[in-house]
């Protein structure tokens, strides 16, 4: 019988604990240990893991991260292997080691994008948070290198009480420098983040509402809240017909931990997300697909039985709260998300639009468009096309829709968007 478990949208590979910074909020508790690579997965082991991932789905995005992944001497080789398999390879970095030479090499290896962490537009504030003088300037240089070499990049902004006032300026900055995405992260107190000042409930709610409004408003910049599933509730409150309320995936704002996402630690442990420290298996002793399919914690996350306010909430299916927060504080995977201030109103559980709405039809011509798009971006294109049709109250994806989306992408990417399919071979 065919396995009904959905494959992961996203797998984060923490390639190393080594780092050239000493960030206050690091969930991995990485530090300025640039030479100790003991216990790290070997090049062969990482390649084997990538082989296992692509056997589940060639449309999975793989994020090479750390620690600082640029400290891995084999990073370019690993990116080339992932890209050669058809996976979408992206990089999460502090930018300290990203110059023109590295950008060119990684792009030639098939890297599709880079996420650069930037926690303040004030250089001393960023440097203090990152624990290294000059780290702000190096992050700026990394962004410039991506721009010069035509490599798509996004900015990662971790919100706390000290920098929340910079949100609007950061949105403007990300738009002005040409970032494709601005990801706004909300800390979960694990790793060294247990010692960092977390965002307060008041700041969290205020910032989340501003993020939601900005995400609805912006047309030239994709804005998403990360580790903040309440984004989905606020999106629904703002506009129930907004296609993002029905969308799933890394860009949709909800939590995917253990359902469509997991991470692999530097020594091969598998966890539901970086903020859930309990390993559910190790690729050094098990096949990744078996762990993904059978881990009891993952199975529980796929069929959650929520407790407290989360269990009583009408937004349980489209939000569900962060599972890492109650697990980290109280050891309760299904406990209520204490950072959410919403009080359930006793109404019926809201069903996601994708479950209640009619399925969209794809014309043969539109399916031909989709089939000729590289596998690693195919699901994202499908999602965008269906969002576009639903937003315009349509019921069918046609080649005209695909052509219009391709022209929009081409303008945003400086002429590098997908083109119309040619005749079938």
Short mmCIF file of C-alpha atoms in Angstrom, two decimals:
data_model
loop_
_atom_site.label_atom_id
_atom_site.label_comp_id
_atom_site.label_asym_id
_atom_site.label_seq_id
_atom_site.Cartn_x
_atom_site.Cartn_y
_atom_site.Cartn_z
CA UNK A 1 0.00 0.00 0.00
CA UNK A 2 1.28 3.44 -0.90
CA UNK A 3 2.61 5.49 2.02
CA UNK A 4 0.18 8.35 2.67
CA UNK A 5 2.61 10.44 4.73
CA UNK A 6 3.23 13.80 3.07
CA UNK A 7 6.91 14.41 2.28
CA UNK A 8 8.67 17.39 3.85
CA UNK A 9 8.41 20.80 2.26
CA UNK A 10 11.62 21.82 4.00
CA UNK A 11 14.56 20.13 5.70
CA UNK A 12 17.07 22.26 7.62
CA UNK A 13 20.56 20.77 7.79
CA UNK A 14 22.57 22.13 10.71
CA UNK A 15 25.89 21.23 9.12
CA UNK A 16 28.05 22.42 12.03
CA UNK A 17 28.05 23.91 15.51
CA UNK A 18 31.11 25.91 14.62
CA UNK A 19 30.51 29.62 14.26
CA UNK A 20 32.48 32.83 13.88
CA UNK A 21 29.95 34.77 15.96
CA UNK A 22 28.54 34.43 19.47
CA UNK A 23 24.88 35.39 19.12
CA UNK A 24 22.83 35.86 22.27
CA UNK A 25 19.79 34.03 20.85
CA UNK A 26 21.42 30.99 19.21
CA UNK A 27 19.17 27.93 19.56
CA UNK A 28 22.15 25.64 18.83
CA UNK A 29 24.32 27.32 21.47
CA UNK A 30 26.99 27.62 18.80
CA UNK A 31 29.98 29.80 19.47
CA UNK A 32 33.31 31.04 18.32
CA UNK A 33 34.69 27.54 17.79
CA UNK A 34 35.93 27.60 14.24
CA UNK A 35 38.06 24.45 14.27
CA UNK A 36 36.29 21.80 16.37
CA UNK A 37 34.38 19.69 13.86
CA UNK A 38 34.27 16.55 15.98
CA UNK A 39 31.13 14.54 15.53
CA UNK A 40 29.92 16.37 12.43
CA UNK A 41 28.34 14.39 9.63
CA UNK A 42 30.92 13.62 6.97
CA UNK A 43 30.58 14.68 3.36
CA UNK A 44 29.53 11.14 2.47
CA UNK A 45 26.93 11.04 5.24
CA UNK A 46 25.37 14.35 4.19
CA UNK A 47 25.25 13.21 0.56
CA UNK A 48 23.55 10.00 1.67
CA UNK A 49 20.99 12.04 3.60
CA UNK A 50 20.31 14.17 0.52
CA UNK A 51 19.80 10.98 -1.50
CA UNK A 52 17.24 9.81 1.08
CA UNK A 53 15.45 13.17 1.02
CA UNK A 54 15.07 13.22 -2.76
CA UNK A 55 13.66 9.68 -2.62
CA UNK A 56 10.78 11.16 -0.62
CA UNK A 57 10.30 14.18 -2.87
CA UNK A 58 12.37 16.05 -5.43
CA UNK A 59 10.40 19.20 -4.58
CA UNK A 60 11.84 19.51 -1.06
CA UNK A 61 13.79 22.63 -0.15
CA UNK A 62 17.03 21.96 1.73
CA UNK A 63 18.45 24.74 3.88
CA UNK A 64 22.16 24.45 4.63
CA UNK A 65 22.65 26.21 7.94
CA UNK A 66 24.60 25.91 11.20
CA UNK A 67 26.29 27.27 13.30
CA UNK A 68 27.84 28.95 10.30
CA UNK A 69 27.66 26.64 7.27
CA UNK A 70 30.31 28.60 5.35
CA UNK A 71 32.84 27.10 7.78
CA UNK A 72 32.25 23.70 6.17
CA UNK A 73 34.99 23.23 3.57
CA UNK A 74 32.71 20.91 1.59
CA UNK A 75 29.71 23.27 1.41
CA UNK A 76 29.99 23.90 -2.33
CA UNK A 77 30.29 20.16 -2.97
CA UNK A 78 27.18 19.49 -0.86
CA UNK A 79 25.20 22.21 -2.65
CA UNK A 80 26.21 20.73 -6.01
CA UNK A 81 25.08 17.27 -4.89
CA UNK A 82 21.69 18.57 -3.71
CA UNK A 83 21.20 20.58 -6.87
CA UNK A 84 22.24 17.64 -9.04
CA UNK A 85 19.50 15.57 -7.41
CA UNK A 86 16.92 18.23 -8.30
CA UNK A 87 16.49 19.55 -4.76
CA UNK A 88 16.16 23.28 -4.09
CA UNK A 89 19.31 24.23 -2.17
CA UNK A 90 19.43 27.43 -0.15
CA UNK A 91 21.81 28.81 2.47
CA UNK A 92 21.23 30.42 5.87
CA UNK A 93 24.24 32.46 6.96
CA UNK A 94 25.41 35.33 9.14
CA UNK A 95 27.23 36.65 6.07
CA UNK A 96 30.64 36.84 7.69
CA UNK A 97 32.31 34.68 5.03
CA UNK A 98 30.15 35.46 2.01
CA UNK A 99 32.11 37.36 -0.61
CA UNK A 100 32.06 37.48 -4.42
CA UNK A 101 34.20 34.37 -4.77
CA UNK A 102 32.00 32.27 -2.50
CA UNK A 103 28.78 33.58 -4.04
CA UNK A 104 29.96 32.75 -7.57
CA UNK A 105 31.11 29.25 -6.56
CA UNK A 106 27.89 28.47 -4.70
CA UNK A 107 25.72 29.82 -7.49
CA UNK A 108 27.60 27.75 -10.06
CA UNK A 109 27.03 24.72 -7.82
CA UNK A 110 23.29 25.34 -8.03
CA UNK A 111 22.49 27.39 -4.92
CA UNK A 112 19.09 29.02 -5.40
CA UNK A 113 19.14 31.61 -2.64
CA UNK A 114 20.73 32.97 0.51
CA UNK A 115 19.20 34.11 3.78
CA UNK A 116 21.35 36.71 5.58
CA UNK A 117 20.69 37.48 9.24
CA UNK A 118 20.33 41.17 10.08
CA UNK A 119 18.94 42.05 13.49
CA UNK A 120 19.16 45.84 13.41
CA UNK A 121 19.82 48.70 11.03
CA UNK A 122 21.95 50.18 13.79
CA UNK A 123 25.43 48.66 13.38
CA UNK A 124 26.47 48.75 17.07
CA UNK A 125 23.16 47.15 18.12
CA UNK A 126 23.52 44.33 15.59
CA UNK A 127 27.16 43.81 16.55
CA UNK A 128 26.28 43.63 20.24
CA UNK A 129 23.50 41.10 19.62
CA UNK A 130 25.76 39.01 17.39
CA UNK A 131 28.70 39.22 19.78
CA UNK A 132 31.27 40.44 17.24
CA UNK A 133 32.35 43.98 16.25
CA UNK A 134 32.05 44.50 12.53
CA UNK A 135 29.48 41.75 11.94
CA UNK A 136 26.95 44.32 10.64
CA UNK A 137 29.36 45.55 7.98
CA UNK A 138 30.15 41.98 6.95
CA UNK A 139 26.43 41.20 6.63
CA UNK A 140 26.02 44.26 4.41
CA UNK A 141 28.96 43.13 2.29
CA UNK A 142 27.35 39.70 1.90
CA UNK A 143 24.12 41.29 0.67
CA UNK A 144 26.08 43.41 -1.79
CA UNK A 145 27.91 40.33 -3.08
CA UNK A 146 24.59 38.59 -3.73
CA UNK A 147 23.29 41.64 -5.58
CA UNK A 148 26.41 42.00 -7.72
CA UNK A 149 26.28 38.36 -8.72
CA UNK A 150 22.55 38.11 -9.29
CA UNK A 151 21.88 35.58 -6.52
CA UNK A 152 18.45 35.85 -4.93
CA UNK A 153 18.62 36.72 -1.23
CA UNK A 154 16.34 37.23 1.72
CA UNK A 155 16.82 38.93 5.07
CA UNK A 156 16.22 37.25 8.42
CA UNK A 157 15.22 39.63 11.22
CA UNK A 158 14.89 38.19 14.75
CA UNK A 159 12.48 40.32 16.78
CA UNK A 160 12.93 41.08 20.48
CA UNK A 161 11.85 43.87 22.77
CA UNK A 162 14.96 45.90 21.90
CA UNK A 163 14.59 45.98 18.14
CA UNK A 164 10.82 45.65 17.56
CA UNK A 165 10.58 49.40 16.92
CA UNK A 166 12.71 48.91 13.79
CA UNK A 167 10.18 46.71 11.99
CA UNK A 168 8.88 49.34 9.56
CA UNK A 169 12.38 50.54 8.78
CA UNK A 170 13.55 46.97 8.20
CA UNK A 171 10.69 46.39 5.77
CA UNK A 172 11.67 49.53 3.87
CA UNK A 173 15.33 48.51 3.90
CA UNK A 174 14.61 44.99 2.62
CA UNK A 175 12.50 46.42 -0.18
CA UNK A 176 15.10 49.03 -1.12
CA UNK A 177 18.04 46.61 -1.32
CA UNK A 178 16.08 44.18 -3.46
CA UNK A 179 15.50 41.32 -1.05
CA UNK A 180 13.08 38.71 -2.30
CA UNK A 181 11.75 37.87 1.17
CA UNK A 182 11.86 39.37 4.66
CA UNK A 183 11.49 36.62 7.24
CA UNK A 184 10.64 37.90 10.70
CA UNK A 185 11.58 35.39 13.38
CA UNK A 186 10.13 35.22 16.89
CA UNK A 187 12.42 33.58 19.41
CA UNK A 188 11.68 30.39 21.29
CA UNK A 189 13.71 30.12 24.47
CA UNK A 190 16.04 27.21 23.82
CA UNK A 191 19.81 26.93 23.46
CA UNK A 192 21.52 30.19 24.28
CA UNK A 193 18.15 31.86 23.63
CA UNK A 194 17.18 30.79 27.15
CA UNK A 195 19.46 33.54 28.39
CA UNK A 196 18.39 36.16 25.85
CA UNK A 197 15.58 38.63 26.43
CA UNK A 198 12.62 37.17 24.60
CA UNK A 199 9.86 39.23 23.04
CA UNK A 200 7.09 40.03 25.52
CA UNK A 201 3.49 38.99 24.86
CA UNK A 202 2.52 42.63 24.37
CA UNK A 203 5.29 43.29 21.86
CA UNK A 204 4.58 39.98 20.16
CA UNK A 205 0.93 40.79 19.54
CA UNK A 206 1.67 44.34 18.40
CA UNK A 207 4.47 43.32 16.04
CA UNK A 208 2.50 40.37 14.65
CA UNK A 209 -0.39 42.63 13.66
CA UNK A 210 2.00 45.01 11.92
CA UNK A 211 3.69 42.11 10.15
CA UNK A 212 0.34 40.74 8.98
CA UNK A 213 -0.80 44.11 7.66
CA UNK A 214 2.52 44.65 5.88
CA UNK A 215 2.42 41.17 4.33
CA UNK A 216 -1.06 41.95 2.98
CA UNK A 217 0.00 45.35 1.69
CA UNK A 218 3.40 44.71 0.11
CA UNK A 219 3.57 43.74 -3.55
CA UNK A 220 7.32 43.87 -4.22
CA UNK A 221 8.49 42.10 -1.08
CA UNK A 222 7.30 38.86 0.48
CA UNK A 223 6.97 39.28 4.26
CA UNK A 224 6.49 36.25 6.47
CA UNK A 225 6.40 35.60 10.21
CA UNK A 226 8.41 32.58 11.35
CA UNK A 227 7.88 30.60 14.55
CA UNK A 228 4.66 32.55 14.90
CA UNK A 229 1.67 30.49 13.68
CA UNK A 230 -0.69 33.16 15.02
CA UNK A 231 0.12 34.96 11.77
CA UNK A 232 -2.49 32.67 10.21
CA UNK A 233 -5.18 33.73 12.69
CA UNK A 234 -4.40 37.39 12.18
CA UNK A 235 -4.36 36.91 8.41
CA UNK A 236 -7.85 35.37 8.67
CA UNK A 237 -9.07 38.22 10.85
CA UNK A 238 -7.70 40.73 8.36
CA UNK A 239 -9.09 39.00 5.26
CA UNK A 240 -10.62 35.51 5.31
CA UNK A 241 -10.35 35.35 1.51
CA UNK A 242 -6.64 36.16 1.47
CA UNK A 243 -5.13 33.11 -0.29
CA UNK A 244 -2.35 32.83 2.29
CA UNK A 245 -4.90 31.71 4.87
CA UNK A 246 -5.35 28.53 2.82
CA UNK A 247 -1.74 28.08 1.73
CA UNK A 248 0.71 25.64 3.23
CA UNK A 249 4.48 25.56 3.06
CA UNK A 250 7.48 27.52 4.21
CA UNK A 251 6.15 30.81 2.89
CA UNK A 252 2.64 30.51 4.29
CA UNK A 253 3.33 31.59 7.87
CA UNK A 254 2.08 28.57 9.79
CA UNK A 255 4.02 25.98 11.78
CA UNK A 256 5.20 22.90 9.86
CA UNK A 257 7.19 21.22 12.64
CA UNK A 258 7.09 17.47 12.19
CA UNK A 259 4.34 17.72 9.59
CA UNK A 260 6.13 19.15 6.53
CA UNK A 261 9.41 20.24 8.13
CA UNK A 262 12.23 18.91 10.28
CA UNK A 263 15.87 19.61 10.97
CA UNK A 264 18.97 17.43 11.16
CA UNK A 265 21.61 18.29 13.75
CA UNK A 266 25.36 18.40 12.97
CA UNK A 267 25.80 14.85 14.28
CA UNK A 268 22.77 13.40 12.51
CA UNK A 269 19.95 13.72 15.04
CA UNK A 270 16.49 14.49 13.67
CA UNK A 271 14.11 16.89 15.43
CA UNK A 272 10.76 18.37 14.51
CA UNK A 273 12.20 21.89 14.48
CA UNK A 274 15.32 23.67 15.74
CA UNK A 275 13.51 24.66 18.94
CA UNK A 276 12.49 21.11 19.80
CA UNK A 277 15.70 19.65 21.16
CA UNK A 278 14.50 16.07 21.68
CA UNK A 279 15.82 13.87 18.89
CA UNK A 280 13.33 11.41 17.42
CA UNK A 281 16.02 9.40 15.64
CA UNK A 282 19.42 9.60 14.02
CA UNK A 283 20.33 9.18 10.36
CA UNK A 284 23.45 7.37 11.55
CA UNK A 285 21.29 4.49 12.69
CA UNK A 286 18.11 4.79 10.62
CA UNK A 287 16.93 5.73 7.18
CA UNK A 288 15.69 9.31 7.06
CA UNK A 289 12.43 8.27 5.40
CA UNK A 290 11.68 5.82 8.21
CA UNK A 291 12.29 8.50 10.83
CA UNK A 292 10.14 11.00 8.93
CA UNK A 293 7.27 8.55 8.56
CA UNK A 294 7.33 6.67 11.87
CA UNK A 295 8.65 8.93 14.66
CA UNK A 296 5.91 8.99 17.37
CA UNK A 297 6.36 12.70 18.02
CA UNK A 298 5.95 13.49 14.32
CA UNK A 299 2.84 11.35 14.16
CA UNK A 300 1.42 13.23 17.17
CA UNK A 301 2.14 16.57 15.52
CA UNK A 302 0.31 15.44 12.38
CA UNK A 303 -2.82 14.61 14.40
CA UNK A 304 -2.59 17.05 17.31
CA UNK A 305 -4.78 16.80 20.37
CA UNK A 306 -4.32 20.32 21.68
CA UNK A 307 -4.83 21.33 25.30
CA UNK A 308 -5.80 24.51 27.12
CA UNK A 309 -6.79 27.54 25.09
CA UNK A 310 -5.29 26.03 21.94
CA UNK A 311 -7.57 23.02 22.25
CA UNK A 312 -10.64 25.22 22.69
CA UNK A 313 -9.72 27.72 19.98
CA UNK A 314 -11.73 28.12 16.80
CA UNK A 315 -8.44 28.75 14.96
CA UNK A 316 -6.93 25.42 16.04
CA UNK A 317 -6.73 24.06 12.49
CA UNK A 318 -5.24 27.08 10.76
CA UNK A 319 -2.96 28.12 13.63
CA UNK A 320 -2.58 25.47 16.32
CA UNK A 321 -0.06 27.51 18.28
CA UNK A 322 3.67 26.92 18.59
CA UNK A 323 4.35 23.44 19.96
CA UNK A 324 7.96 24.23 20.88
CA UNK A 325 7.10 26.91 23.45
CA UNK A 326 4.98 24.80 25.83
CA UNK A 327 7.34 21.88 25.29
CA UNK A 328 10.39 23.98 26.24
CA UNK A 329 8.76 25.59 29.28
CA UNK A 330 6.43 22.91 30.60
CA UNK A 331 7.40 19.70 28.83
CA UNK A 332 3.91 19.64 27.26
CA UNK A 333 3.99 19.17 23.49
CA UNK A 334 0.25 19.80 23.18
CA UNK A 335 0.02 22.54 25.81
CA UNK A 336 -1.37 25.97 25.05
CA UNK A 337 0.94 28.51 23.46
CA UNK A 338 1.37 30.95 26.35
CA UNK A 339 2.70 33.73 24.12
CA UNK A 340 -0.69 34.03 22.40
CA UNK A 341 -3.05 36.49 24.06
CA UNK A 342 -6.15 35.40 22.12
CA UNK A 343 -9.10 34.12 24.13
CA UNK A 344 -11.24 31.54 22.29
CA UNK A 345 -14.76 32.77 21.59
CA UNK A 346 -16.52 29.40 21.68
CA UNK A 347 -17.35 29.33 17.98
CA UNK A 348 -17.06 26.47 15.53
CA UNK A 349 -13.59 25.42 14.46
CA UNK A 350 -12.64 27.29 11.30
CA UNK A 351 -11.76 24.95 8.46
CA UNK A 352 -8.91 25.96 6.14
CA UNK A 353 -10.14 27.16 2.78
CA UNK A 354 -8.20 24.42 1.06
CA UNK A 355 -10.38 21.88 2.84
CA UNK A 356 -13.72 23.61 2.31
CA UNK A 357 -13.22 25.25 -1.08
CA UNK A 358 -13.58 23.51 -4.40
CA UNK A 359 -10.42 22.18 -5.95
CA UNK A 360 -9.09 24.24 -8.81
CA UNK A 361 -8.94 22.74 -12.27
CA UNK A 362 -5.70 22.96 -14.26
CA UNK A 363 -6.03 23.06 -18.03
CA UNK A 364 -3.70 20.77 -20.02
CA UNK A 365 -1.81 23.83 -21.25
CA UNK A 366 -1.25 25.05 -17.68
CA UNK A 367 -0.12 21.59 -16.61
CA UNK A 368 2.39 21.69 -19.49
CA UNK A 369 3.73 24.97 -18.12
CA UNK A 370 4.12 23.38 -14.71
CA UNK A 371 5.77 20.20 -16.01
CA UNK A 372 8.54 22.20 -17.67
CA UNK A 373 9.43 24.12 -14.53
CA UNK A 374 12.32 22.66 -12.47
CA UNK A 375 11.03 20.23 -9.86
CA UNK A 376 12.47 22.13 -6.92
CA UNK A 377 10.27 25.18 -7.57
CA UNK A 378 7.25 23.41 -9.05
CA UNK A 379 5.18 23.31 -5.87
CA UNK A 380 5.86 26.97 -5.16
CA UNK A 381 4.70 27.91 -8.67
CA UNK A 382 1.59 25.76 -8.26
CA UNK A 383 0.84 27.47 -4.95
CA UNK A 384 1.29 30.95 -6.42
CA UNK A 385 -0.86 30.15 -9.43
CA UNK A 386 -3.71 28.84 -7.29
CA UNK A 387 -3.42 31.79 -4.90
CA UNK A 388 -3.70 34.13 -7.89
CA UNK A 389 -6.78 32.37 -9.26
CA UNK A 390 -8.55 32.25 -5.89
CA UNK A 391 -7.74 35.90 -5.21
CA UNK A 392 -9.49 36.76 -8.48
CA UNK A 393 -12.48 34.53 -7.65
CA UNK A 394 -11.59 32.09 -10.41
CA UNK A 395 -11.91 28.31 -10.59
CA UNK A 396 -9.35 27.32 -13.22
CA UNK A 397 -5.62 27.70 -13.79
CA UNK A 398 -4.96 28.38 -17.47
CA UNK A 399 -1.91 29.00 -19.60
CA UNK A 400 -2.89 32.70 -19.57
CA UNK A 401 -2.58 32.70 -15.77
CA UNK A 402 0.81 31.01 -15.98
CA UNK A 403 2.00 33.43 -18.65
CA UNK A 404 0.96 36.43 -16.55
CA UNK A 405 2.72 35.04 -13.49
CA UNK A 406 5.86 34.36 -15.54
CA UNK A 407 5.93 37.96 -16.77
CA UNK A 408 5.54 39.24 -13.20
CA UNK A 409 8.34 36.97 -11.97
CA UNK A 410 10.56 38.05 -14.84
CA UNK A 411 10.11 41.72 -13.94
CA UNK A 412 10.87 41.04 -10.26
CA UNK A 413 13.91 38.90 -11.08
CA UNK A 414 15.41 41.21 -13.68
CA UNK A 415 14.43 39.10 -16.68
CA UNK A 416 15.26 35.74 -15.08
CA UNK A 417 11.75 34.45 -14.54
CA UNK A 418 10.37 31.29 -16.13
CA UNK A 419 9.52 31.47 -19.81
CA UNK A 420 6.79 29.87 -21.83
CA UNK A 421 7.28 26.18 -22.53
CA UNK A 422 8.40 25.23 -25.99
CA UNK A 423 7.03 22.37 -28.04
CA UNK A 424 7.03 18.99 -26.36
CA UNK A 425 10.10 16.84 -27.20
#
